[in-house]
Amino acid sequence: MAQGRSFARPAEAVLGAEVARRTGAKLGQKFIGSHGLETGEADGQGHDHAPFETVGILAPSGTVLDRLILTSVESVWDVHGIEHVDHDEAGHDHDEEHAWHDHDHDADSAPHDEHHEDAAMPGMEPEITALLVRYRNASAAMRLPSQINRQSALQAAAPAAEAARLLGLFGSIIEGARLFGWLLALSAGLSLFVALWNATRAREGDLALLRVMGARPSTVFGTILIEGLLIAAIGALGGIAVAHGLIALASASFPTLDELGLSAMRFLPGEGGILVAALAIGLVAALIPAIRIFRVDLATTLARYS
């Protein structure tokens, strides 16, 4: 607990660290539960008659608890008007719980009774519809989900298996995107080669003049290679900067991306590989125009451009 205490009575709730940060909720803050992600005040989906009160805020844990609101199962039954008896508490505590409920009824009797009748679900029995099972060993993790699905009316979902299925469904899409990225890189290399080839041809007179004035062939050769490397480096660094800028915009619009580990300030080792690959493409693209300059006839070239 970072603040307050754990819930002890119905209608008390504890907020996860991320929930408290995003909502700005403090201790004593009241809120209502609703059905669905997008509900308005006029659609009748909110339980206005049974607000929850924040009694505690959890410290950040880096787990799913940071994004949850925790309350007792009895609180959910009470919100929906489902009659139940708490067998875990002593008689004195049970009387105190009913006294607390009676006190709330007295505080706002007529409206509360009306809302309670609307919220009640006749014929509903108190039940628990979801359980979190923690395995003691790897053998249970392998056998228990299939056994539950096969021998009971319950449905078991193992997070690791479901994540593997999800990645399997998106595997072809991810691979297609990777191949498309390499295709773009090869297209960029071809474009760089054409640009350097045209630039070299346009400057044949200048390069031939440099050769006549005493520049060594290796110097001219290196000049063209450096030009290709600089163009490739500027393109790669610019692309990485644009990509991180887009990630920053996406993270601001979709906070879930931060939870998935996508951060504009996080640089992966693979980005260094992208930079090296871009420089290699630039070097190869500049190599052929650089070699061509050795094969030109200096006298003919100078005569043509003089």
GROMACS .gro file of C-alpha atoms in nm:
model
  306
    1MET     CA    1   0.000   0.000   0.000
    2ALA     CA    2   0.130   0.343  -0.091
    3GLN     CA    3  -0.159   0.527   0.075
    4GLY     CA    4  -0.453   0.431   0.295
    5ARG     CA    5  -0.553   0.072   0.369
    6SER     CA    6  -0.703  -0.233   0.207
    7PHE     CA    7  -1.081  -0.266   0.165
    8ALA     CA    8  -1.258  -0.407   0.469
    9ARG     CA    9  -1.627  -0.344   0.398
   10PRO     CA   10  -1.847  -0.355   0.090
   11ALA     CA   11  -1.830  -0.052  -0.143
   12GLU     CA   12  -1.467   0.011  -0.051
   13ALA     CA   13  -1.204  -0.008  -0.325
   14VAL     CA   14  -0.828   0.004  -0.367
   15LEU     CA   15  -0.680   0.165  -0.678
   16GLY     CA   16  -0.375   0.046  -0.866
   17ALA     CA   17  -0.088   0.292  -0.904
   18GLU     CA   18  -0.150   0.354  -1.276
   19VAL     CA   19  -0.525   0.397  -1.225
   20ALA     CA   20  -0.465   0.654  -0.953
   21ARG     CA   21  -0.211   0.839  -1.168
   22ARG     CA   22  -0.434   0.860  -1.474
   23THR     CA   23  -0.755   0.949  -1.293
   24GLY     CA   24  -0.598   1.173  -1.030
   25ALA     CA   25  -0.812   1.000  -0.765
   26LYS     CA   26  -0.728   1.052  -0.399
   27LEU     CA   27  -0.830   0.879  -0.078
   28GLY     CA   28  -1.200   0.930  -0.014
   29GLN     CA   29  -1.274   0.975  -0.385
   30LYS     CA   30  -1.608   0.819  -0.482
   31PHE     CA   31  -1.689   0.667  -0.820
   32ILE     CA   32  -1.954   0.443  -0.974
   33GLY     CA   33  -1.919   0.120  -1.164
   34SER     CA   34  -2.064   0.069  -1.511
   35HIS     CA   35  -2.103  -0.197  -1.778
   36GLY     CA   36  -1.898  -0.150  -2.092
   37LEU     CA   37  -1.607   0.075  -2.182
   38GLU     CA   38  -1.808   0.366  -2.322
   39THR     CA   39  -2.107   0.450  -2.105
   40GLY     CA   40  -2.281   0.781  -2.058
   41GLU     CA   41  -2.488   0.919  -1.775
   42ALA     CA   42  -2.815   0.879  -1.969
   43ASP     CA   43  -2.776   0.521  -2.092
   44GLY     CA   44  -2.862   0.359  -1.759
   45GLN     CA   45  -2.548   0.148  -1.745
   46GLY     CA   46  -2.395   0.313  -1.439
   47HIS     CA   47  -2.471   0.202  -1.082
   48ASP     CA   48  -2.533   0.547  -0.937
   49HIS     CA   49  -2.713   0.399  -0.637
   50ALA     CA   50  -2.401   0.222  -0.508
   51PRO     CA   51  -2.087   0.435  -0.539
   52PHE     CA   52  -1.749   0.295  -0.440
   53GLU     CA   53  -1.513   0.482  -0.209
   54THR     CA   54  -1.137   0.483  -0.253
   55VAL     CA   55  -0.975   0.373   0.075
   56GLY     CA   56  -0.628   0.284  -0.052
   57ILE     CA   57  -0.380   0.323  -0.336
   58LEU     CA   58  -0.127   0.053  -0.420
   59ALA     CA   59   0.241   0.121  -0.474
   60PRO     CA   60   0.373   0.066  -0.830
   61SER     CA   61   0.453  -0.301  -0.885
   62GLY     CA   62   0.512  -0.328  -1.261
   63THR     CA   63   0.235  -0.589  -1.280
   64VAL     CA   64  -0.126  -0.586  -1.395
   65LEU     CA   65  -0.223  -0.469  -1.046
   66ASP     CA   66  -0.109  -0.120  -1.144
   67ARG     CA   67  -0.404  -0.103  -1.387
   68LEU     CA   68  -0.675  -0.258  -1.171
   69ILE     CA   69  -0.933  -0.142  -0.918
   70LEU     CA   70  -0.970  -0.399  -0.640
   71THR     CA   71  -1.278  -0.456  -0.427
   72SER     CA   72  -1.451  -0.747  -0.256
   73VAL     CA   73  -1.679  -0.989  -0.439
   74GLU     CA   74  -1.953  -0.894  -0.191
   75SER     CA   75  -1.935  -0.538  -0.320
   76VAL     CA   76  -2.023  -0.656  -0.671
   77TRP     CA   77  -2.313  -0.863  -0.536
   78ASP     CA   78  -2.442  -0.564  -0.340
   79VAL     CA   79  -2.423  -0.335  -0.643
   80HIS     CA   80  -2.649  -0.574  -0.835
   81GLY     CA   81  -2.883  -0.640  -0.543
   82ILE     CA   82  -2.787  -1.006  -0.509
   83GLU     CA   83  -2.869  -1.144  -0.164
   84HIS     CA   84  -2.579  -1.317   0.006
   85VAL     CA   85  -2.455  -1.428   0.346
   86ASP     CA   86  -2.091  -1.388   0.442
   87HIS     CA   87  -1.995  -1.716   0.609
   88ASP     CA   88  -1.635  -1.612   0.671
   89GLU     CA   89  -1.713  -1.343   0.926
   90ALA     CA   90  -1.823  -1.385   1.284
   91GLY     CA   91  -2.176  -1.298   1.390
   92HIS     CA   92  -2.069  -0.967   1.542
   93ASP     CA   93  -1.892  -0.856   1.226
   94HIS     CA   94  -2.192  -0.966   1.021
   95ASP     CA   95  -2.424  -0.754   1.235
   96GLU     CA   96  -2.192  -0.456   1.197
   97GLU     CA   97  -2.199  -0.500   0.819
   98HIS     CA   98  -2.581  -0.498   0.817
   99ALA     CA   99  -2.581  -0.199   1.049
  100TRP     CA  100  -2.356  -0.017   0.805
  101HIS     CA  101  -2.597  -0.101   0.522
  102ASP     CA  102  -2.893   0.014   0.736
  103HIS     CA  103  -2.717   0.338   0.809
  104ASP     CA  104  -2.672   0.403   0.440
  105HIS     CA  105  -3.039   0.327   0.380
  106ASP     CA  106  -3.144   0.574   0.647
  107ALA     CA  107  -2.921   0.846   0.506
  108ASP     CA  108  -3.098   0.846   0.172
  109SER     CA  109  -3.391   0.608   0.212
  110ALA     CA  110  -3.637   0.690  -0.064
  111PRO     CA  111  -3.400   0.739  -0.358
  112HIS     CA  112  -3.179   0.453  -0.248
  113ASP     CA  113  -3.472   0.211  -0.221
  114GLU     CA  114  -3.588   0.310  -0.565
  115HIS     CA  115  -3.245   0.260  -0.717
  116HIS     CA  116  -3.197  -0.065  -0.528
  117GLU     CA  117  -3.517  -0.206  -0.675
  118ASP     CA  118  -3.398  -0.111  -1.023
  119ALA     CA  119  -3.056  -0.266  -0.967
  120ALA     CA  120  -3.178  -0.588  -0.808
  121MET     CA  121  -3.167  -0.903  -1.016
  122PRO     CA  122  -3.448  -1.139  -0.906
  123GLY     CA  123  -3.350  -1.504  -0.896
  124MET     CA  124  -2.976  -1.435  -0.913
  125GLU     CA  125  -2.763  -1.640  -0.679
  126PRO     CA  126  -2.430  -1.513  -0.545
  127GLU     CA  127  -2.158  -1.676  -0.749
  128ILE     CA  128  -1.797  -1.630  -0.850
  129THR     CA  129  -1.750  -1.640  -1.225
  130ALA     CA  130  -1.370  -1.614  -1.255
  131LEU     CA  131  -1.075  -1.757  -1.065
  132LEU     CA  132  -0.702  -1.701  -1.089
  133VAL     CA  133  -0.520  -2.033  -1.050
  134ARG     CA  134  -0.152  -2.042  -0.960
  135TYR     CA  135   0.034  -2.365  -1.037
  136ARG     CA  136   0.265  -2.534  -0.792
  137ASN     CA  137   0.476  -2.698  -1.062
  138ALA     CA  138   0.523  -2.717  -1.438
  139SER     CA  139   0.328  -3.043  -1.460
  140ALA     CA  140   0.012  -2.872  -1.335
  141ALA     CA  141   0.059  -2.594  -1.587
  142MET     CA  142   0.060  -2.854  -1.865
  143ARG     CA  143  -0.227  -3.076  -1.748
  144LEU     CA  144  -0.468  -2.858  -1.550
  145PRO     CA  145  -0.602  -2.627  -1.828
  146SER     CA  146  -0.687  -2.916  -2.061
  147GLN     CA  147  -0.837  -3.113  -1.773
  148ILE     CA  148  -1.059  -2.821  -1.674
  149ASN     CA  149  -1.179  -2.765  -2.030
  150ARG     CA  150  -1.245  -3.136  -2.082
  151GLN     CA  151  -1.407  -3.235  -1.752
  152SER     CA  152  -1.600  -2.927  -1.639
  153ALA     CA  153  -1.825  -2.649  -1.761
  154LEU     CA  154  -1.548  -2.399  -1.689
  155GLN     CA  155  -1.311  -2.251  -1.946
  156ALA     CA  156  -0.940  -2.238  -1.870
  157ALA     CA  157  -0.717  -1.981  -2.037
  158ALA     CA  158  -0.340  -2.008  -1.984
  159PRO     CA  159  -0.177  -1.666  -2.048
  160ALA     CA  160   0.136  -1.817  -2.207
  161ALA     CA  161  -0.066  -2.034  -2.445
  162GLU     CA  162  -0.300  -1.749  -2.539
  163ALA     CA  163  -0.005  -1.516  -2.602
  164ALA     CA  164   0.157  -1.781  -2.824
  165ARG     CA  165  -0.169  -1.817  -3.019
  166LEU     CA  166  -0.192  -1.441  -3.063
  167LEU     CA  167   0.166  -1.419  -3.189
  168GLY     CA  168   0.093  -1.711  -3.421
  169LEU     CA  169  -0.203  -1.525  -3.570
  170PHE     CA  170   0.004  -1.211  -3.624
  171GLY     CA  171   0.324  -1.393  -3.719
  172SER     CA  172   0.261  -1.377  -4.093
  173ILE     CA  173   0.170  -1.009  -4.070
  174ILE     CA  174   0.489  -0.931  -3.877
  175GLU     CA  175   0.698  -1.129  -4.125
  176GLY     CA  176   0.530  -0.951  -4.416
  177ALA     CA  177   0.605  -0.614  -4.259
  178ARG     CA  178   0.970  -0.717  -4.211
  179LEU     CA  179   1.001  -0.824  -4.575
  180PHE     CA  180   0.836  -0.500  -4.684
  181GLY     CA  181   1.092  -0.308  -4.479
  182TRP     CA  182   1.381  -0.487  -4.652
  183LEU     CA  183   1.216  -0.418  -4.988
  184LEU     CA  184   1.204  -0.049  -4.901
  185ALA     CA  185   1.571  -0.061  -4.801
  186LEU     CA  186   1.668  -0.220  -5.133
  187SER     CA  187   1.458   0.038  -5.319
  188ALA     CA  188   1.634   0.313  -5.128
  189GLY     CA  189   1.972   0.159  -5.222
  190LEU     CA  190   1.872   0.149  -5.587
  191SER     CA  191   1.757   0.512  -5.572
  192LEU     CA  192   2.086   0.609  -5.408
  193PHE     CA  193   2.280   0.425  -5.678
  194VAL     CA  194   2.090   0.604  -5.958
  195ALA     CA  195   2.138   0.943  -5.786
  196LEU     CA  196   2.513   0.890  -5.741
  197TRP     CA  197   2.548   0.757  -6.096
  198ASN     CA  198   2.377   1.065  -6.240
  199ALA     CA  199   2.577   1.296  -6.012
  200THR     CA  200   2.902   1.133  -6.117
  201ARG     CA  201   2.818   1.164  -6.484
  202ALA     CA  202   2.721   1.528  -6.437
  203ARG     CA  203   3.053   1.597  -6.269
  204GLU     CA  204   3.279   1.397  -6.496
  205GLY     CA  205   3.445   1.717  -6.617
  206ASP     CA  206   3.517   1.834  -6.261
  207LEU     CA  207   3.651   1.495  -6.158
  208ALA     CA  208   3.865   1.468  -6.470
  209LEU     CA  209   3.999   1.818  -6.401
  210LEU     CA  210   4.091   1.711  -6.048
  211ARG     CA  211   4.281   1.414  -6.192
  212VAL     CA  212   4.472   1.639  -6.436
  213MET     CA  213   4.557   1.887  -6.160
  214GLY     CA  214   4.728   1.616  -5.960
  215ALA     CA  215   4.458   1.455  -5.750
  216ARG     CA  216   4.533   1.089  -5.697
  217PRO     CA  217   4.278   0.834  -5.823
  218SER     CA  218   4.231   0.708  -5.468
  219THR     CA  219   4.135   1.060  -5.358
  220VAL     CA  220   3.866   1.092  -5.625
  221PHE     CA  221   3.751   0.736  -5.556
  222GLY     CA  222   3.726   0.809  -5.181
  223THR     CA  223   3.538   1.134  -5.243
  224ILE     CA  224   3.260   0.952  -5.426
  225LEU     CA  225   3.245   0.678  -5.158
  226ILE     CA  226   3.227   0.933  -4.876
  227GLU     CA  227   2.948   1.113  -5.061
  228GLY     CA  228   2.747   0.789  -5.078
  229LEU     CA  229   2.813   0.713  -4.710
  230LEU     CA  230   2.707   1.063  -4.603
  231ILE     CA  231   2.382   1.044  -4.801
  232ALA     CA  232   2.305   0.699  -4.654
  233ALA     CA  233   2.391   0.811  -4.298
  234ILE     CA  234   2.172   1.122  -4.322
  235GLY     CA  235   1.884   0.913  -4.459
  236ALA     CA  236   1.918   0.643  -4.192
  237LEU     CA  237   1.950   0.886  -3.900
  238GLY     CA  238   1.662   1.093  -4.035
  239GLY     CA  239   1.447   0.781  -4.070
  240ILE     CA  240   1.525   0.669  -3.713
  241ALA     CA  241   1.444   1.018  -3.582
  242VAL     CA  242   1.113   1.024  -3.769
  243ALA     CA  243   1.028   0.675  -3.643
  244HIS     CA  244   1.090   0.775  -3.280
  245GLY     CA  245   0.886   1.090  -3.333
  246LEU     CA  246   0.594   0.881  -3.461
  247ILE     CA  247   0.629   0.648  -3.161
  248ALA     CA  248   0.614   0.951  -2.930
  249LEU     CA  249   0.294   1.073  -3.099
  250ALA     CA  250   0.141   0.725  -3.089
  251SER     CA  251   0.230   0.679  -2.720
  252ALA     CA  252   0.065   1.011  -2.638
  253SER     CA  253  -0.253   0.903  -2.817
  254PHE     CA  254  -0.253   0.538  -2.704
  255PRO     CA  255  -0.114   0.493  -2.349
  256THR     CA  256  -0.129   0.114  -2.393
  257LEU     CA  257   0.183   0.135  -2.611
  258ASP     CA  258   0.383   0.253  -2.308
  259GLU     CA  259   0.264  -0.053  -2.119
  260LEU     CA  260   0.385  -0.272  -2.406
  261GLY     CA  261   0.734  -0.126  -2.373
  262LEU     CA  262   0.724   0.106  -2.676
  263SER     CA  263   0.898   0.430  -2.581
  264ALA     CA  264   1.032   0.706  -2.799
  265MET     CA  265   1.333   0.741  -2.566
  266ARG     CA  266   1.425   0.374  -2.588
  267PHE     CA  267   1.682   0.284  -2.854
  268LEU     CA  268   1.710  -0.083  -2.945
  269PRO     CA  269   2.034  -0.255  -3.054
  270GLY     CA  270   1.865  -0.342  -3.382
  271GLU     CA  271   1.858   0.027  -3.474
  272GLY     CA  272   2.236   0.020  -3.484
  273GLY     CA  273   2.206  -0.272  -3.725
  274ILE     CA  274   1.973  -0.063  -3.943
  275LEU     CA  275   2.229   0.218  -3.950
  276VAL     CA  276   2.511  -0.023  -4.045
  277ALA     CA  277   2.294  -0.182  -4.316
  278ALA     CA  278   2.209   0.163  -4.458
  279LEU     CA  279   2.578   0.257  -4.468
  280ALA     CA  280   2.656  -0.072  -4.643
  281ILE     CA  281   2.387  -0.004  -4.904
  282GLY     CA  282   2.523   0.348  -4.954
  283LEU     CA  283   2.877   0.212  -4.993
  284VAL     CA  284   2.772  -0.045  -5.252
  285ALA     CA  285   2.562   0.212  -5.437
  286ALA     CA  286   2.861   0.451  -5.455
  287LEU     CA  287   3.110   0.182  -5.551
  288ILE     CA  288   3.009   0.142  -5.917
  289PRO     CA  289   3.007   0.517  -5.999
  290ALA     CA  290   3.342   0.548  -5.818
  291ILE     CA  291   3.494   0.268  -6.025
  292ARG     CA  292   3.359   0.418  -6.346
  293ILE     CA  293   3.560   0.736  -6.297
  294PHE     CA  294   3.882   0.532  -6.347
  295ARG     CA  295   3.770   0.420  -6.692
  296VAL     CA  296   3.696   0.760  -6.844
  297ASP     CA  297   3.939   0.908  -7.093
  298LEU     CA  298   4.061   1.231  -6.934
  299ALA     CA  299   4.147   1.407  -7.262
  300THR     CA  300   3.816   1.320  -7.425
  301THR     CA  301   3.622   1.417  -7.115
  302LEU     CA  302   3.796   1.753  -7.078
  303ALA     CA  303   3.750   1.827  -7.446
  304ARG     CA  304   3.380   1.752  -7.420
  305TYR     CA  305   3.329   1.982  -7.119
  306SER     CA  306   3.566   2.259  -7.225
   0.00000   0.00000   0.00000
